[in-house]
Amino acid sequence: MTGIATRYLYLVRHGEALPDESGLTERGRRQATLLGQRLREIPFAAVHHGPLSRAEQTARLIGDQLKNVPLHVSEVAGDFVPYVPEMDELPAESADFYLRFLAGATDEERKHGPALARQALDLFTGAVAAEEDRHELVVTHNFLVAWFVRDAMHAPKWRWLGLNHCNAALTVIRYAPGRPASILVSNDMRHLPAELRWTGFPAELHI
């Protein structure tokens, strides 16, 4: 009889992208390689990545540092708006700001993003039916990392907004049987030298 084991979900925003987002900058490539070196001793079952080139390139550079870990492209690890709130769901003082931010989302994004976000939670979260703990890496985009963190904290669906993650930063969530999700690491950049940290973050928030 198969047991229930703990899942460790490692979430990574892609490395720094070129201005046209067609791939990674040289800094982004360095970020991905250094992150792969940090993760090389983790017994990953798989690396999942979104279909866009900046996520795929990041995943491949990380994978080059790992020990024969399969890479899988996944639409649900892509770049999409996971949830669009109504005005009355948002704090009164910030509702206008967030709704302006989301105004650029297309009808297609509003229709398909939430469905993909639900699929992502179904696919990548929760304890696993297995005898041994599972470690999985998802190389994705800022919005989806924020969506997973929000879900782990049991925060309202709109609260993915305002959660920012740096390029090639690491977030780790543990899903143990019979226990709530636990965020072990969040937006961690210790594998990066100072000059490669904080990319992808607004300049005024660089620390």
mmCIF file of C-alpha atoms in Angstrom:
data_model
loop_
_atom_site.group_PDB
_atom_site.id
_atom_site.type_symbol
_atom_site.label_atom_id
_atom_site.label_comp_id
_atom_site.label_asym_id
_atom_site.label_seq_id
_atom_site.Cartn_x
_atom_site.Cartn_y
_atom_site.Cartn_z
ATOM 1 C CA MET A 1 0.000 0.000 0.000
ATOM 2 C CA THR A 2 1.416 3.397 -1.006
ATOM 3 C CA GLY A 3 2.054 5.812 1.816
ATOM 4 C CA ILE A 4 1.726 9.594 1.964
ATOM 5 C CA ALA A 5 4.956 11.576 1.882
ATOM 6 C CA THR A 6 6.043 15.200 2.093
ATOM 7 C CA ARG A 7 6.409 17.328 -1.027
ATOM 8 C CA TYR A 8 9.082 20.029 -1.129
ATOM 9 C CA LEU A 9 8.232 22.564 -3.811
ATOM 10 C CA TYR A 10 11.092 24.790 -4.969
ATOM 11 C CA LEU A 11 9.889 27.889 -6.810
ATOM 12 C CA VAL A 12 12.135 30.062 -8.946
ATOM 13 C CA ARG A 13 11.441 33.139 -10.991
ATOM 14 C CA HIS A 14 13.412 33.041 -14.257
ATOM 15 C CA GLY A 15 16.726 34.871 -14.559
ATOM 16 C CA GLU A 16 17.006 38.456 -15.721
ATOM 17 C CA ALA A 17 15.416 38.752 -19.179
ATOM 18 C CA LEU A 18 16.383 40.745 -22.246
ATOM 19 C CA PRO A 19 14.324 43.903 -22.848
ATOM 20 C CA ASP A 20 12.225 42.095 -25.471
ATOM 21 C CA GLU A 21 11.906 39.060 -23.150
ATOM 22 C CA SER A 22 13.180 36.760 -25.916
ATOM 23 C CA GLY A 23 15.675 35.144 -23.567
ATOM 24 C CA LEU A 24 18.109 35.849 -20.758
ATOM 25 C CA THR A 25 20.737 38.522 -20.401
ATOM 26 C CA GLU A 26 24.270 37.453 -19.563
ATOM 27 C CA ARG A 27 23.472 38.395 -15.963
ATOM 28 C CA GLY A 28 20.389 36.200 -16.128
ATOM 29 C CA ARG A 29 22.437 33.271 -17.382
ATOM 30 C CA ARG A 30 24.895 33.704 -14.517
ATOM 31 C CA GLN A 31 22.028 33.860 -12.034
ATOM 32 C CA ALA A 32 20.569 30.593 -13.325
ATOM 33 C CA THR A 33 23.910 28.789 -13.288
ATOM 34 C CA LEU A 34 24.675 29.889 -9.734
ATOM 35 C CA LEU A 35 21.243 28.786 -8.566
ATOM 36 C CA GLY A 36 21.783 25.404 -10.198
ATOM 37 C CA GLN A 37 25.049 25.063 -8.327
ATOM 38 C CA ARG A 38 23.262 25.793 -5.071
ATOM 39 C CA LEU A 39 20.628 23.133 -5.805
ATOM 40 C CA ARG A 40 22.880 20.398 -7.198
ATOM 41 C CA GLU A 41 22.660 18.174 -4.083
ATOM 42 C CA ILE A 42 18.840 18.249 -3.912
ATOM 43 C CA PRO A 43 17.338 14.904 -5.057
ATOM 44 C CA PHE A 44 14.866 16.422 -7.488
ATOM 45 C CA ALA A 45 12.307 14.168 -9.126
ATOM 46 C CA ALA A 46 11.817 16.716 -11.907
ATOM 47 C CA VAL A 47 12.275 20.294 -13.032
ATOM 48 C CA HIS A 48 9.142 21.885 -14.479
ATOM 49 C CA HIS A 49 9.247 25.145 -16.403
ATOM 50 C CA GLY A 50 6.960 27.463 -18.285
ATOM 51 C CA PRO A 51 6.956 27.531 -22.096
ATOM 52 C CA LEU A 52 8.386 31.035 -22.553
ATOM 53 C CA SER A 53 12.036 31.246 -23.534
ATOM 54 C CA ARG A 54 13.228 33.071 -20.419
ATOM 55 C CA ALA A 55 11.829 30.311 -18.183
ATOM 56 C CA GLU A 56 13.018 27.513 -20.461
ATOM 57 C CA GLN A 57 16.556 28.899 -20.672
ATOM 58 C CA THR A 58 16.695 29.336 -16.906
ATOM 59 C CA ALA A 59 15.519 25.762 -16.355
ATOM 60 C CA ARG A 60 18.081 24.358 -18.791
ATOM 61 C CA LEU A 61 20.953 26.262 -17.186
ATOM 62 C CA ILE A 62 19.867 25.053 -13.760
ATOM 63 C CA GLY A 63 19.454 21.537 -15.135
ATOM 64 C CA ASP A 64 23.013 21.588 -16.464
ATOM 65 C CA GLN A 65 24.180 21.727 -12.844
ATOM 66 C CA LEU A 66 21.951 18.879 -11.629
ATOM 67 C CA LYS A 67 22.377 15.112 -11.787
ATOM 68 C CA ASN A 68 20.279 13.749 -14.660
ATOM 69 C CA VAL A 69 17.057 15.417 -13.562
ATOM 70 C CA PRO A 70 14.365 15.418 -16.277
ATOM 71 C CA LEU A 71 13.023 18.780 -17.493
ATOM 72 C CA HIS A 72 9.323 19.123 -18.350
ATOM 73 C CA VAL A 73 7.660 22.076 -20.039
ATOM 74 C CA SER A 74 4.273 22.910 -18.520
ATOM 75 C CA GLU A 75 1.694 25.472 -19.578
ATOM 76 C CA VAL A 76 0.531 25.788 -15.972
ATOM 77 C CA ALA A 77 4.029 27.014 -15.018
ATOM 78 C CA GLY A 78 3.699 29.865 -17.499
ATOM 79 C CA ASP A 79 3.251 33.617 -17.225
ATOM 80 C CA PHE A 80 -0.386 34.511 -16.584
ATOM 81 C CA VAL A 81 -2.637 36.505 -14.269
ATOM 82 C CA PRO A 82 -3.833 33.937 -11.706
ATOM 83 C CA TYR A 83 -6.791 35.857 -10.310
ATOM 84 C CA VAL A 84 -8.522 39.147 -11.012
ATOM 85 C CA PRO A 85 -10.383 40.472 -7.944
ATOM 86 C CA GLU A 86 -13.488 42.601 -7.819
ATOM 87 C CA MET A 87 -13.338 46.075 -6.282
ATOM 88 C CA ASP A 88 -15.073 45.002 -3.067
ATOM 89 C CA GLU A 89 -12.472 42.277 -2.397
ATOM 90 C CA LEU A 90 -9.638 44.784 -2.145
ATOM 91 C CA PRO A 91 -8.665 47.123 0.683
ATOM 92 C CA ALA A 92 -10.308 50.489 0.039
ATOM 93 C CA GLU A 93 -7.021 52.390 0.190
ATOM 94 C CA SER A 94 -5.348 50.269 -2.518
ATOM 95 C CA ALA A 95 -8.238 49.074 -4.686
ATOM 96 C CA ASP A 96 -7.791 51.713 -7.379
ATOM 97 C CA PHE A 97 -4.052 51.054 -7.588
ATOM 98 C CA TYR A 98 -4.448 47.308 -8.047
ATOM 99 C CA LEU A 99 -7.296 47.611 -10.529
ATOM 100 C CA ARG A 100 -5.221 50.010 -12.641
ATOM 101 C CA PHE A 101 -2.376 47.510 -12.538
ATOM 102 C CA LEU A 102 -4.687 44.752 -13.784
ATOM 103 C CA ALA A 103 -6.424 46.885 -16.389
ATOM 104 C CA GLY A 104 -3.963 45.737 -19.054
ATOM 105 C CA ALA A 105 -4.993 42.082 -18.693
ATOM 106 C CA THR A 106 -6.729 40.888 -21.850
ATOM 107 C CA ASP A 107 -10.095 39.099 -21.922
ATOM 108 C CA GLU A 108 -8.151 35.938 -22.808
ATOM 109 C CA GLU A 109 -5.945 36.302 -19.742
ATOM 110 C CA ARG A 110 -8.933 36.964 -17.504
ATOM 111 C CA LYS A 111 -10.652 33.863 -18.846
ATOM 112 C CA HIS A 112 -7.788 31.359 -18.873
ATOM 113 C CA GLY A 113 -5.429 32.623 -16.150
ATOM 114 C CA PRO A 114 -7.556 31.554 -13.169
ATOM 115 C CA ALA A 115 -8.111 28.098 -14.684
ATOM 116 C CA LEU A 116 -4.361 27.626 -15.160
ATOM 117 C CA ALA A 117 -3.760 28.853 -11.603
ATOM 118 C CA ARG A 118 -6.153 26.243 -10.219
ATOM 119 C CA GLN A 119 -4.447 23.546 -12.286
ATOM 120 C CA ALA A 120 -1.047 24.661 -10.975
ATOM 121 C CA LEU A 121 -2.210 24.191 -7.390
ATOM 122 C CA ASP A 122 -3.669 20.782 -8.232
ATOM 123 C CA LEU A 123 -0.470 19.670 -9.933
ATOM 124 C CA PHE A 124 2.248 21.047 -7.698
ATOM 125 C CA THR A 125 0.918 21.403 -4.139
ATOM 126 C CA GLY A 126 0.003 19.074 -1.301
ATOM 127 C CA ALA A 127 1.510 15.910 0.112
ATOM 128 C CA VAL A 128 2.216 13.086 -2.367
ATOM 129 C CA ALA A 129 1.120 9.479 -2.632
ATOM 130 C CA ALA A 130 4.583 7.959 -2.308
ATOM 131 C CA GLU A 131 6.888 6.133 0.065
ATOM 132 C CA GLU A 132 9.594 8.816 -0.015
ATOM 133 C CA ASP A 133 9.551 12.597 0.132
ATOM 134 C CA ARG A 134 9.443 14.330 -3.254
ATOM 135 C CA HIS A 135 11.467 17.382 -4.275
ATOM 136 C CA GLU A 136 10.236 19.295 -7.330
ATOM 137 C CA LEU A 137 11.505 22.496 -8.920
ATOM 138 C CA VAL A 138 9.226 24.868 -10.848
ATOM 139 C CA VAL A 139 10.908 27.588 -12.908
ATOM 140 C CA THR A 140 8.227 30.152 -13.595
ATOM 141 C CA HIS A 141 7.320 33.834 -13.333
ATOM 142 C CA ASN A 142 6.665 36.349 -10.587
ATOM 143 C CA PHE A 143 2.870 36.108 -10.618
ATOM 144 C CA LEU A 144 2.780 32.338 -10.177
ATOM 145 C CA VAL A 145 5.369 32.295 -7.390
ATOM 146 C CA ALA A 146 3.210 34.883 -5.612
ATOM 147 C CA TRP A 147 0.113 32.738 -6.196
ATOM 148 C CA PHE A 148 1.738 29.695 -4.546
ATOM 149 C CA VAL A 149 2.938 31.745 -1.574
ATOM 150 C CA ARG A 150 -0.515 33.258 -1.124
ATOM 151 C CA ASP A 151 -2.103 29.825 -1.209
ATOM 152 C CA ALA A 152 0.373 28.403 1.319
ATOM 153 C CA MET A 153 -0.507 31.225 3.707
ATOM 154 C CA HIS A 154 -4.265 30.698 3.214
ATOM 155 C CA ALA A 155 -4.467 34.366 2.263
ATOM 156 C CA PRO A 156 -7.340 35.811 0.200
ATOM 157 C CA LYS A 157 -7.098 35.110 -3.520
ATOM 158 C CA TRP A 158 -6.351 38.734 -4.362
ATOM 159 C CA ARG A 159 -3.274 38.727 -2.129
ATOM 160 C CA TRP A 160 -0.943 37.442 -4.837
ATOM 161 C CA LEU A 161 -0.859 41.117 -5.703
ATOM 162 C CA GLY A 162 1.944 42.949 -3.930
ATOM 163 C CA LEU A 163 4.168 39.879 -3.568
ATOM 164 C CA ASN A 164 7.339 40.444 -5.584
ATOM 165 C CA HIS A 165 10.152 38.002 -6.286
ATOM 166 C CA CYS A 166 13.581 38.682 -7.704
ATOM 167 C CA ASN A 167 15.097 36.975 -10.723
ATOM 168 C CA ALA A 168 16.570 33.568 -9.821
ATOM 169 C CA ALA A 169 15.534 33.955 -6.177
ATOM 170 C CA LEU A 170 14.481 30.778 -4.364
ATOM 171 C CA THR A 171 11.270 30.062 -2.476
ATOM 172 C CA VAL A 172 10.637 26.655 -0.866
ATOM 173 C CA ILE A 173 7.288 25.395 0.427
ATOM 174 C CA ARG A 174 6.848 22.164 2.390
ATOM 175 C CA TYR A 175 3.604 20.184 2.156
ATOM 176 C CA ALA A 176 3.705 17.591 4.933
ATOM 177 C CA PRO A 177 0.877 15.066 5.463
ATOM 178 C CA GLY A 178 -1.723 16.269 7.933
ATOM 179 C CA ARG A 179 -0.110 19.683 8.384
ATOM 180 C CA PRO A 180 -0.608 23.107 6.825
ATOM 181 C CA ALA A 181 1.837 24.220 4.157
ATOM 182 C CA SER A 182 5.013 25.772 5.510
ATOM 183 C CA ILE A 183 7.129 28.372 3.726
ATOM 184 C CA LEU A 184 10.714 27.390 4.505
ATOM 185 C CA VAL A 185 12.524 29.912 2.307
ATOM 186 C CA SER A 186 11.214 33.032 0.577
ATOM 187 C CA ASN A 187 12.860 35.160 -2.128
ATOM 188 C CA ASP A 188 16.293 33.924 -1.042
ATOM 189 C CA MET A 189 19.263 35.249 -3.073
ATOM 190 C CA ARG A 190 22.228 34.087 -1.005
ATOM 191 C CA HIS A 191 23.590 32.100 -3.971
ATOM 192 C CA LEU A 192 24.005 35.352 -5.915
ATOM 193 C CA PRO A 193 26.748 37.970 -5.510
ATOM 194 C CA ALA A 194 25.568 41.480 -4.671
ATOM 195 C CA GLU A 195 25.669 42.695 -8.281
ATOM 196 C CA LEU A 196 23.228 39.970 -9.384
ATOM 197 C CA ARG A 197 20.674 40.448 -6.619
ATOM 198 C CA TRP A 198 17.392 42.363 -6.781
ATOM 199 C CA THR A 199 17.025 42.249 -10.579
ATOM 200 C CA GLY A 200 13.366 42.111 -11.498
ATOM 201 C CA PHE A 201 12.474 44.237 -8.456
ATOM 202 C CA PRO A 202 11.525 47.924 -8.727
ATOM 203 C CA ALA A 203 14.676 50.037 -8.401
ATOM 204 C CA GLU A 204 13.329 51.967 -5.432
ATOM 205 C CA LEU A 205 13.069 48.720 -3.459
ATOM 206 C CA HIS A 206 16.614 47.482 -4.000
ATOM 207 C CA ILE A 207 18.280 46.829 -0.657
#
